[in-house]
Coordinates of C-alpha atoms in Angstrom, one line a residue:
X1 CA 99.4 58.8 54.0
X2 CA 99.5 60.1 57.5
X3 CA 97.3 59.0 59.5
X4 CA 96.8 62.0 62.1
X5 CA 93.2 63.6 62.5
X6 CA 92.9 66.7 60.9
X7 CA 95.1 68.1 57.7
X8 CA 93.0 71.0 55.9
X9 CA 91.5 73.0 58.1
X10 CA 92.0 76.6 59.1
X11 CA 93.3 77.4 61.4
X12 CA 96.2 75.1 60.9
X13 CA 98.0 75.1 64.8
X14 CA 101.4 75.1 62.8
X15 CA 100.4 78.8 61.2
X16 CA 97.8 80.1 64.3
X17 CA 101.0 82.0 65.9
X18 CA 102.2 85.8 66.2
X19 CA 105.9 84.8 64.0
X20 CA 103.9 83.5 61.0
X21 CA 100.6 85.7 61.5
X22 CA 103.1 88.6 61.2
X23 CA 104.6 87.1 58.6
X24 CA 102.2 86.0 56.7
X25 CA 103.6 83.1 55.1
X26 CA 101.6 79.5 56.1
X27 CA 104.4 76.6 54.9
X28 CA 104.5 74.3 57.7
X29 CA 106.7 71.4 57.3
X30 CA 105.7 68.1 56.0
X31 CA 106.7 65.2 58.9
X32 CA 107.1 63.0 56.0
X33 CA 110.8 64.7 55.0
X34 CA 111.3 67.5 57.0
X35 CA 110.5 70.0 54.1
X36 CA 108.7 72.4 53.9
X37 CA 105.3 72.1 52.0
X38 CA 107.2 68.0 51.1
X39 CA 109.3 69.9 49.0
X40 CA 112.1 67.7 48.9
X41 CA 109.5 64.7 48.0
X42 CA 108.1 66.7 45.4
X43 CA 105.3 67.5 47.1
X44 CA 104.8 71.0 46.6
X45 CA 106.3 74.3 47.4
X46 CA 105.7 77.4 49.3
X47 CA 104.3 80.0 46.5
X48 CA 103.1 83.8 46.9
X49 CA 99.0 84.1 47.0
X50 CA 97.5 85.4 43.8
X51 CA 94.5 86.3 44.5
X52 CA 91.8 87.8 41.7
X53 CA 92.0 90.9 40.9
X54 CA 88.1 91.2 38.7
X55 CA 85.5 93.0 40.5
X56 CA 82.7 91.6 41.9
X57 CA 79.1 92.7 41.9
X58 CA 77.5 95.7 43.9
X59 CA 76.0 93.9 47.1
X60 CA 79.1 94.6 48.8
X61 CA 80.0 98.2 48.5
X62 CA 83.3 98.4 50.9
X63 CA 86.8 97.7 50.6
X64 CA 89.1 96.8 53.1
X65 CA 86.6 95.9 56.4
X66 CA 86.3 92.0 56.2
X67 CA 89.1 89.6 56.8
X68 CA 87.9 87.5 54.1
X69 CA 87.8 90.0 51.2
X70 CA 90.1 88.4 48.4
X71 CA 91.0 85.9 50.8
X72 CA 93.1 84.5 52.5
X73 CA 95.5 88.0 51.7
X74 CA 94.6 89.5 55.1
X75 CA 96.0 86.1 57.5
X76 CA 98.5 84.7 54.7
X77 CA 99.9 85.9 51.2
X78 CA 102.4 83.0 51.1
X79 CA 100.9 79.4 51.1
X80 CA 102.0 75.6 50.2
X81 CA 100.8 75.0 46.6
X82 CA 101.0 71.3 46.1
X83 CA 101.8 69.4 42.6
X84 CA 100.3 66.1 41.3
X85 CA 97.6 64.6 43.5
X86 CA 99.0 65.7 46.7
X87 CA 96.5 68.5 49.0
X88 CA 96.7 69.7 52.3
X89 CA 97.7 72.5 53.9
X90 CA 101.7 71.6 54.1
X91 CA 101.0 68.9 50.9
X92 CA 101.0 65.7 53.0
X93 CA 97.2 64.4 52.2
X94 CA 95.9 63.1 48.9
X95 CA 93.7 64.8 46.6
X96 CA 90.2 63.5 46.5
X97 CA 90.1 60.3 45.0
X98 CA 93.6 59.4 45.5
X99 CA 94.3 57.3 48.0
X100 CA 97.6 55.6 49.4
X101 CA 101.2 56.5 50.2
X102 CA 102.4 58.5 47.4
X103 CA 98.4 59.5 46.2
X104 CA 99.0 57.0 43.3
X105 CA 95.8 55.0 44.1
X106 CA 92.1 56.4 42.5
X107 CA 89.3 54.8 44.1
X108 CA 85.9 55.9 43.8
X109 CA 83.5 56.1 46.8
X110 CA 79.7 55.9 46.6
X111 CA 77.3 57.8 48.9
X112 CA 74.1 55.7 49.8
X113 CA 70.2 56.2 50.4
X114 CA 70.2 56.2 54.7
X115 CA 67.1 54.0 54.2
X116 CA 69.4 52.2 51.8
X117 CA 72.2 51.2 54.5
X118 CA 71.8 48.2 56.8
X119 CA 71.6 48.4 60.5
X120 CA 74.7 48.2 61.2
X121 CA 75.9 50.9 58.9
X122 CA 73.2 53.2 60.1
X123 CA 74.9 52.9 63.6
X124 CA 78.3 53.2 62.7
X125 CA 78.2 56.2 61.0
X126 CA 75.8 57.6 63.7
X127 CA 78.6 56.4 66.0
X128 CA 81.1 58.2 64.1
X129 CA 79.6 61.7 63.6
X130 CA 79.3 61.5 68.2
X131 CA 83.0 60.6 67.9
X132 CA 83.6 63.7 65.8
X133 CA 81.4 66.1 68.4
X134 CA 83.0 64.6 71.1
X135 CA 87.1 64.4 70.1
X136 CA 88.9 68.1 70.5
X137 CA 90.5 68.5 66.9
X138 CA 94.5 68.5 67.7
X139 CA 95.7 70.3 64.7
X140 CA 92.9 72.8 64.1
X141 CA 92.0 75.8 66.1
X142 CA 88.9 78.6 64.8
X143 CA 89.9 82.4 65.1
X144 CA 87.7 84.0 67.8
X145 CA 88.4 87.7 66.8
X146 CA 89.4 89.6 63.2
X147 CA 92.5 90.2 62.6
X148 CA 92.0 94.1 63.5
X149 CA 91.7 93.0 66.8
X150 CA 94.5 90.5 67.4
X151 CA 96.5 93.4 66.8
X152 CA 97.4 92.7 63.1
X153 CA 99.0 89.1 64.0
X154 CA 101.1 90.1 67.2
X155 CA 98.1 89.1 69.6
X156 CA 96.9 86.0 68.2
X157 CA 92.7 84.9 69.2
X158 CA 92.5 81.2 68.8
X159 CA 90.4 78.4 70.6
X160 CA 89.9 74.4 70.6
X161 CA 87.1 73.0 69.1
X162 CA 85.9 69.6 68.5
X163 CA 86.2 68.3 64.8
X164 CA 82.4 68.3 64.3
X165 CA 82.3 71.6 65.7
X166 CA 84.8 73.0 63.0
X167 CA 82.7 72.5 60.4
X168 CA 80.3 74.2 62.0
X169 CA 82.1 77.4 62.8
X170 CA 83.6 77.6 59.2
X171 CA 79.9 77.3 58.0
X172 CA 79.5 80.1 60.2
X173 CA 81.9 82.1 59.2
X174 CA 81.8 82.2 56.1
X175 CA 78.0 82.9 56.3
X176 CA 78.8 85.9 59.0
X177 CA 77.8 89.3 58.4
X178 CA 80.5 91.9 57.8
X179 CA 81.6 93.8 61.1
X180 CA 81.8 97.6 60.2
X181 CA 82.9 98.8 63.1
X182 CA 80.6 99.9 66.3
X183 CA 78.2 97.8 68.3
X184 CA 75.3 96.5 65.7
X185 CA 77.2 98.2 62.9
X186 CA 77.3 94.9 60.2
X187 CA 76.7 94.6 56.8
X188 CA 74.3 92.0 56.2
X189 CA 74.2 91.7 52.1
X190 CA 77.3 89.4 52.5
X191 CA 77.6 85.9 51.9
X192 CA 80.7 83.9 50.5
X193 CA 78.7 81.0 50.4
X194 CA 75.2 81.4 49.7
X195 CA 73.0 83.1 47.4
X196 CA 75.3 83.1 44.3
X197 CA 77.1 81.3 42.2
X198 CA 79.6 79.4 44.9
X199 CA 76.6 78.1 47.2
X200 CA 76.7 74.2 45.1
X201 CA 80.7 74.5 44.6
X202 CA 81.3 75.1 48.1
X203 CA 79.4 72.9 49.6
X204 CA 80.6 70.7 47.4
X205 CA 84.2 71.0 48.5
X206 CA 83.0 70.7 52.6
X207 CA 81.4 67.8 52.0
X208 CA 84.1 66.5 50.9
X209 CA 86.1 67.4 53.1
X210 CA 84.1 66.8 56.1
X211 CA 84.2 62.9 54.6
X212 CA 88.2 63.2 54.7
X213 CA 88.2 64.3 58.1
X214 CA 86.0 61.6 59.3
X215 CA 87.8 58.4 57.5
X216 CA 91.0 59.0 59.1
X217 CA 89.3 60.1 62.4
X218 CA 88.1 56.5 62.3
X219 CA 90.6 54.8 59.9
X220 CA 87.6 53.9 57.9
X221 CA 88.2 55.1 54.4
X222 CA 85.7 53.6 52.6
X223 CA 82.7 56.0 54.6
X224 CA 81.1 58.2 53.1
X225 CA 77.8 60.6 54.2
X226 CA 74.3 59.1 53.0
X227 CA 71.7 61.5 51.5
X228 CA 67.7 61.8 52.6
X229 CA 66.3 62.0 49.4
X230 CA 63.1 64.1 50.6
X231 CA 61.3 64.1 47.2
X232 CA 57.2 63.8 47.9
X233 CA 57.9 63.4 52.0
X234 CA 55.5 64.3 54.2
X235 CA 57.4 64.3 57.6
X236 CA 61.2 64.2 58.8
X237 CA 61.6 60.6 58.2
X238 CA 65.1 60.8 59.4
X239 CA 64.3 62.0 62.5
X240 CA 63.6 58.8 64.9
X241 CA 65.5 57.5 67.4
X242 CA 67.5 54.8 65.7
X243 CA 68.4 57.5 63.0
X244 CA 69.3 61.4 63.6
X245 CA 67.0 61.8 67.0
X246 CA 63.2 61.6 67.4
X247 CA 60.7 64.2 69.0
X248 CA 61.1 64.9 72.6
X249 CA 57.8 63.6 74.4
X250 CA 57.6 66.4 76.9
X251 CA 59.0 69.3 74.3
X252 CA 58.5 69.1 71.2
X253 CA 61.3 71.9 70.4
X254 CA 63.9 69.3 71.7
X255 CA 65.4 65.7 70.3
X256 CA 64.0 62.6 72.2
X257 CA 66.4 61.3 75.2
X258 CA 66.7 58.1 73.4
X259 CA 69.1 59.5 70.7
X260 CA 72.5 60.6 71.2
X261 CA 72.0 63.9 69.5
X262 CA 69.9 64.6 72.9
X263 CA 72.8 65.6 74.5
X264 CA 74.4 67.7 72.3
X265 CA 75.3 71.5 71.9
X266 CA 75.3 74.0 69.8
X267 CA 77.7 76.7 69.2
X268 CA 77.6 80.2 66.9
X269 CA 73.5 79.9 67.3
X270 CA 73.3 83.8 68.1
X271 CA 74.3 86.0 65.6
X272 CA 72.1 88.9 66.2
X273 CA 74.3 88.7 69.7
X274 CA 77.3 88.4 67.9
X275 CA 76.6 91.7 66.2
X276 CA 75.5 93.6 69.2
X277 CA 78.6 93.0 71.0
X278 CA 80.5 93.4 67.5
X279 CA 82.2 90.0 68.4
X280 CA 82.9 86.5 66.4
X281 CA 81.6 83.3 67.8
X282 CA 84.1 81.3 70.0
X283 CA 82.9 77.5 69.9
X284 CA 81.5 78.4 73.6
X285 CA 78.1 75.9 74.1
X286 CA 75.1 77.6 73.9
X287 CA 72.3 75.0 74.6
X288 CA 70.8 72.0 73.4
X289 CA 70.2 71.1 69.6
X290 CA 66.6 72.2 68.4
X291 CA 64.0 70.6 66.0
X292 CA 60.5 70.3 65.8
X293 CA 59.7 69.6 62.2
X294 CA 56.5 70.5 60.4
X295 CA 55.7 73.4 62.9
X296 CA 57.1 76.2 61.1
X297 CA 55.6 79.1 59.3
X298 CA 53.3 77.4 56.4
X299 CA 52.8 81.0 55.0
X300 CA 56.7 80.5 53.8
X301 CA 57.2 76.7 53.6
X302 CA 53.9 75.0 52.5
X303 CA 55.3 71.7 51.7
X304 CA 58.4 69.7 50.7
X305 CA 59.8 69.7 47.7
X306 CA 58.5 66.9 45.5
X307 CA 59.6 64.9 42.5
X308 CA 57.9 67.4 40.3
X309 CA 59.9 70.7 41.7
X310 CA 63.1 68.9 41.5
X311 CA 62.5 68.0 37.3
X312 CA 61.6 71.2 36.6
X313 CA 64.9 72.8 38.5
X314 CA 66.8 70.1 36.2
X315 CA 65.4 71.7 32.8
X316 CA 66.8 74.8 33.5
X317 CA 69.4 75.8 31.2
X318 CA 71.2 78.6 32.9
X319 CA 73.6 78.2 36.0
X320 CA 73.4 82.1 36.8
X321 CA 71.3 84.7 35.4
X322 CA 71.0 88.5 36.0
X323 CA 72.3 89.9 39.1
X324 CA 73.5 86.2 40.2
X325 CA 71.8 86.7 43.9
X326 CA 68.8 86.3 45.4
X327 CA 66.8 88.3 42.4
X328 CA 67.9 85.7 39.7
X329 CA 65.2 84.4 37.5
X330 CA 65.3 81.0 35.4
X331 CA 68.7 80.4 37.4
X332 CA 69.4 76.6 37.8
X333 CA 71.4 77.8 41.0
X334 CA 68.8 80.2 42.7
X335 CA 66.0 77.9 42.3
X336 CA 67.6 74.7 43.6
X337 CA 69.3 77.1 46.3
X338 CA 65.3 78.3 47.4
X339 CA 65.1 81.6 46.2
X340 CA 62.8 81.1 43.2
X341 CA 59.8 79.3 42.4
X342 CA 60.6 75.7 41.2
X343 CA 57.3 76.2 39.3
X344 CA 57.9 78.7 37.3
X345 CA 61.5 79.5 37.8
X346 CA 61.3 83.5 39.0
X347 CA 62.4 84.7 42.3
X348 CA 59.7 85.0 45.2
X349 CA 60.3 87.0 47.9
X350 CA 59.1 85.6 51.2
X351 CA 58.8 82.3 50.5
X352 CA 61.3 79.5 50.8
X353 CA 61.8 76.7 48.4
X354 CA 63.6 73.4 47.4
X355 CA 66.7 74.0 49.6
X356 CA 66.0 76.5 51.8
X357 CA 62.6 75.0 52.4
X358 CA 63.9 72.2 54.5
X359 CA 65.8 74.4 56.5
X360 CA 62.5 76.0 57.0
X361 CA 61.0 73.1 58.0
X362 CA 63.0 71.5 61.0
X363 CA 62.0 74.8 62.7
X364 CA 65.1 75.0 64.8
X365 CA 68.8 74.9 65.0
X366 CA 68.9 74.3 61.2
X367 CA 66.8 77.2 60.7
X368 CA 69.3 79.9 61.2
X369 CA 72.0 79.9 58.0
X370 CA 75.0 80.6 60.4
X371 CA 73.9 77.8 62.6
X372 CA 72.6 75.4 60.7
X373 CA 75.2 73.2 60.0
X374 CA 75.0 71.9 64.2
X375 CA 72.1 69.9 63.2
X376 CA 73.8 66.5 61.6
X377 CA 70.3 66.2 59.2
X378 CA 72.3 69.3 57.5
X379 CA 75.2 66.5 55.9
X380 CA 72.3 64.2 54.3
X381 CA 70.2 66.9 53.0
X382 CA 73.1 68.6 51.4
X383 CA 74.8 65.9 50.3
X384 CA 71.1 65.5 48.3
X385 CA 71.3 68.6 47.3
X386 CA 74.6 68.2 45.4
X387 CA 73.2 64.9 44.3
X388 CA 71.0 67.4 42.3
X389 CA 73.8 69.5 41.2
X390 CA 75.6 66.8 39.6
X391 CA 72.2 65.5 37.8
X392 CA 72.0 69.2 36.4
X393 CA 76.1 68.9 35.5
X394 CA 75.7 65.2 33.6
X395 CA 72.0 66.4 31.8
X396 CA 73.4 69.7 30.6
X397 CA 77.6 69.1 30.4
X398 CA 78.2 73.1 30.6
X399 CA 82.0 74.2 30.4
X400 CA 83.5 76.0 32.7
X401 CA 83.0 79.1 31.2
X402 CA 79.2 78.9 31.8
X403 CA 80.6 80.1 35.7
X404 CA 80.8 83.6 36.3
X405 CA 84.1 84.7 36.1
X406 CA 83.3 88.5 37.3
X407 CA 80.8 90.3 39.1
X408 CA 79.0 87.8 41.0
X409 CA 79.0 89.1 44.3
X410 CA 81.9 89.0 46.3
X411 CA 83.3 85.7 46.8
X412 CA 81.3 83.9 44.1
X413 CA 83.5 84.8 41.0
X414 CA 85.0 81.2 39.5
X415 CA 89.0 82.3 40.5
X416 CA 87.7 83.5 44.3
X417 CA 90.0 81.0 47.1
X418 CA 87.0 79.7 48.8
X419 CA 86.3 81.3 52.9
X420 CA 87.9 80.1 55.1
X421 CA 89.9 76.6 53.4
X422 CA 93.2 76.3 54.0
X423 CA 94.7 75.0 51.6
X424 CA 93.0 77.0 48.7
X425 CA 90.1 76.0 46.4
X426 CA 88.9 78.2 43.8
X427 CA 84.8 77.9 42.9
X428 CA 85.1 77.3 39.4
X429 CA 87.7 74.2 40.2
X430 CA 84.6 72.6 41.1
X431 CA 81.9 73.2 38.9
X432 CA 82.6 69.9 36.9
X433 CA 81.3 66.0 37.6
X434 CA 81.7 64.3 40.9
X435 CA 83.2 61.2 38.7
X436 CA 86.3 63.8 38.5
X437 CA 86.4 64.3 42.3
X438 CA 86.3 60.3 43.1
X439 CA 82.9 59.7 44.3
X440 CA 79.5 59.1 42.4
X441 CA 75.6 58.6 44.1
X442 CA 74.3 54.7 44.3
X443 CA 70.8 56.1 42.4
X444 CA 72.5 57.5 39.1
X445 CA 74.8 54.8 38.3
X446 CA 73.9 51.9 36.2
X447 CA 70.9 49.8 37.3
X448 CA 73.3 46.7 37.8
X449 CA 76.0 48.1 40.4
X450 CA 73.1 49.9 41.6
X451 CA 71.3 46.8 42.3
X452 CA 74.9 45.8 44.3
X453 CA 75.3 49.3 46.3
X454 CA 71.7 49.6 47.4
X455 CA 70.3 46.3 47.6
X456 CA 73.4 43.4 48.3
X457 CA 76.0 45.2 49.9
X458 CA 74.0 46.2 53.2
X459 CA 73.6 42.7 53.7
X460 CA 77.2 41.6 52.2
X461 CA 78.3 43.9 55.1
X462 CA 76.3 42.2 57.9
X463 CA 77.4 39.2 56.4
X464 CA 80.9 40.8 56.7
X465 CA 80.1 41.4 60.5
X466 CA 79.5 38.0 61.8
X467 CA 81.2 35.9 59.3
X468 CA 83.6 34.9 62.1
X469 CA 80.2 34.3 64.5
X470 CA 79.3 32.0 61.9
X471 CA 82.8 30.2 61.1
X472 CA 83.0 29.3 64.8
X473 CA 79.5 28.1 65.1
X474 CA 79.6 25.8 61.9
X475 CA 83.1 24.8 63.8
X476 CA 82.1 24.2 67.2
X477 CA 78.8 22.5 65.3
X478 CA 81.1 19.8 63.5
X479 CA 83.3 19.0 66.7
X480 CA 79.9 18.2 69.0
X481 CA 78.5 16.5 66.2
X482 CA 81.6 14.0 65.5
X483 CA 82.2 13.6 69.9
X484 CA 78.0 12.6 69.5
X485 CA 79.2 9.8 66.6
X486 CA 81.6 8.6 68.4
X487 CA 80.4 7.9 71.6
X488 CA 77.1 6.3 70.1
X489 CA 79.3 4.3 67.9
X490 CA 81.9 3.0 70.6
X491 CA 78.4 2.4 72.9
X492 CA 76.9 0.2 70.1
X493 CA 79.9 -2.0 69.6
X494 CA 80.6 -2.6 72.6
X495 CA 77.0 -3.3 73.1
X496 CA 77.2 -5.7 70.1
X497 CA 80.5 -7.6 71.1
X498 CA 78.6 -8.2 74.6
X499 CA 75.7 -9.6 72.9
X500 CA 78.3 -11.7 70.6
X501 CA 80.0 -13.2 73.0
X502 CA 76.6 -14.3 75.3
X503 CA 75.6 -16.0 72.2
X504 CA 78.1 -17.5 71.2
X505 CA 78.0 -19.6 74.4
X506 CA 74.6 -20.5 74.8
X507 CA 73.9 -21.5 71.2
X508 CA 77.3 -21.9 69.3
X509 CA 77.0 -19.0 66.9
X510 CA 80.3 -17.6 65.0
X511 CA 79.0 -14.4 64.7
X512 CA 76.1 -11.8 65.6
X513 CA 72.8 -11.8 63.9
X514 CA 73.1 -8.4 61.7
X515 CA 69.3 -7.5 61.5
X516 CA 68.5 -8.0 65.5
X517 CA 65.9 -5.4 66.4
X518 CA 68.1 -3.8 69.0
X519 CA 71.2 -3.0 66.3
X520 CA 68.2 -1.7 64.2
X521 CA 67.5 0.7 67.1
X522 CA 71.2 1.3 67.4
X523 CA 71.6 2.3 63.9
X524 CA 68.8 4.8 64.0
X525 CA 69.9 6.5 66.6
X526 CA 72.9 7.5 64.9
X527 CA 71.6 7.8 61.4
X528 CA 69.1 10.6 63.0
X529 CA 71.7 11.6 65.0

């Protein structure tokens, strides 16, 4: 497996130019053979784009005005389609799961309770989400204008961006409203990831892949994200300074200068901007990260979910009801996604729940949807969140036909390619068991190996840390203990054979006297020695 950083996402540098943008076919080569899309390895192949054809609902009324209608058809209609376990955008990554030089290896990774993780491993992946803000992805670019304006391909928009900062933008936009043409002219009922039947799939896949992206940023491929499980909390216990940033003492609308995240910026923060100047968001900085937890609108948010809420979401039945948005009672979806009452399951209008009540909550960066991925407490209280999903998926075991195959609105239908991956996942794909996607939750496996994930690993691994520490000590230990021995033994006999030989002369003895006070002391000395 290659070990470069970056392998999935768009925009892939290799298809970000005007030959293949006018084109339209994205099948780099795979370095591994020189093929295109590993061909020649049996990797996979470059194949024509089918994209669905069933309609979706009515909250999108146009045709033909968003790059990412039935995408990726407007940038590409001619893409690598890979075979067996390989992925990526030219085939040369592993599926998740699979791990090693021909993707022949399945190992299954467990994501952890933060409070759950040991020091160390608190830091370290702390450590390695600032290496991700702070390292310029080499193979990735985002698209800072439609394709309308790059001239239909010949006058291609692209910028650098760090690999944190990708997953950001594509949160962004695929979250964006629709431009319609005109300053302030956007359509804002528009959403290929939330508020439908995609929002748990989707996020499912990021996650993922946003795990990917860090292991062989670092070469650590056992990491995975840890999850806040905020059931009953009463405050952001994540957010202190040896975890994801404290309050600012001076402003509380800022994070504390003793964390890192102190000094970090966020990008596509301003959408209403964006839509005034009919413009996409560029990755340029646009100010410090902003939290202040608990002082947000209690009219909306009252409280935090509790253990209560997140039961009753679980007895739902139904993935999708209705108009599968917003509107949707007794939905499984639409009330884990915050849109209904987790009390009595019907859609509330100005009020935020489960989900979208913790975005409500940290009263800042994470607040706004397009945006809210530049906050890092975003990857632990989604990876929670599709915790939850796969309780619902393991309690209830629906097929894949309980997805919506048509009319959800656009985006959300099960054979939809998912905005804006590159290489292509379609929703319903992954509407089935994390255990199928390599990766399980330490709090719903068996109470034995959880026992071992929660409990004995975090301090297997500090034991794992300093076991060389330790080996050299003991060493080092041994050695000054056996020079001590020695020396206090060659002392003592010489001592002895001195007090020998004087006796021998003044009173004829043969040999010493064995319980003489002074050997006594001698012998002591060592044995406490």
């Amino acid at each position: 497996m290659r070990s470069k950083v970056g392998e999935f996402w768009q925009f892939p540098r290799a298809c970000a130019t005007a030959a293949v943008l006018r084109t339209k076919e994205c099948c780099p080569v795979w370095e591994g053979d020189g093929s295109v899309c590993g061909a020649l390895s049996g990797r996979g192949f470059c194949r024509d784009v089918a994209a669905s054809e069933l309609p979706h609902g009515p909250q999108y009324p146009h045709s033909g005005i968003d790059d990412r209608e039935r995408w990726p058809l407007v940038f590409y209609n001619r893409t690598c389609q890979c075979a067996g376990n390989y992925m990526g955008y030219n085939c040369g990554e592993c599926k998740f799961g699979y791990f090693g030089a021909n993707c022949g290896e399945r190992r299954e990774s467990i994501r952890r309770n933060i409070f759950h993780l040991s020091g160390a491993e608190r830091r370290k992946f702390i450590s390695y989400i600032n290496l991700a803000k702070n390292t310029v992805s080499p193979e990735y670019v985002i698209a800072t204008g439609t394709y309308r304006e790059m001239g239909n391909g010949s006058n291609p928009m692209f910028a650098n961006v760090s690999l944190y900062d990708l997953f950001v933008w594509m949160h962004y936009y695929v979250s964006r409203d629709a431009l319609l043409g005109g300053p302030g002219n956007v359509w804002q009922d528009i959403d290929f990831a939330h508020e439908s039947a995609a929002f748990l799939p989707w996020h499912r896949v990021y996650l993922l892949y946003w795990e990917h992206e860090i292991r062989k940023l670092t070469g650590d491929f056992s990491f995975t994200i840890p999850y806040w499980d905020w059931r009953d909390a009463q405050e952001c216990d994540v957010c202190t300074d040896d975890l994801l940033g404290g309050r600012h003492p001076l402003n509380p609308n800022l994070i504390s200068p003793g964390s890192v995240f102190s000094a970090w910026k966020v990008i596509c923060s301003q959408s209403e901007e964006y839509n005034r100047r009919e413009v996409l968001c560029d990755g340029t900085a646009e100010g410090p990260l902003l939290r202040n937890p608990g002082n947000h609108d209690r009219n909306r948010v009252s409280r935090i979910p509790t253990s209560a809420d997140v039961e009753f979401v679980l007895s739902l039945t139904d993935y999708e009801t209705g108009p599968m948005d917003r509107g949707a009672n007794m939905s499984f979806r639409n009330v884990l996604e915050g849109f209904a009452s987790p009390e009595t399951g019907l859609a509330v209008r100005g009020q935020s729940t489960m989900h979208n009540s913790l975005h409500i909550f940290m009263n800042g960066s994470m607040s706004s949807v397009q945006g809210s991925a530049n906050d890092p407490v975003f990857l632990l209280h989604h990876v929670f969140i599709d915790s939850i999903f796969e309780q619902w998926l393991r309690r209830h075991q629906p097929p894949r036909s309980r997805y919506p195959t048509e009319n959800a609105p656009i985006g959300h239908n099960d054979d939809y390619y998912m905005v804006p991956f590159i290489p292509l996942f379609r929703n319903g794909d992954y509407f089935l068991s994390t255990k199928a996607l390599g990766y399980d939750y330490a709090y719903m496996m068996d109470p034995g190996l959880q026992y071992i994930e929660e409990m004995l690993n975090p301090y297997l691994d500090q034991a794992r840390q300093i076991w060389q520490w330790l080996l050299g000590a003991g060493i080092t230990g041994m050695l000054l203990a056996g020079i001590v021995a020695a020396t206090v033994t060659l002392a003592y006999r010489r001592r002895r054979d001195r007090r020998g030989t004087k006796r021998l002369s003044s009173f004829g003895e043969r040999q010493p006297l064995l319980n003489s006070s002074e050997e006594e002391a001698s012998t002591s000395y060592q044995t406490t020695l």
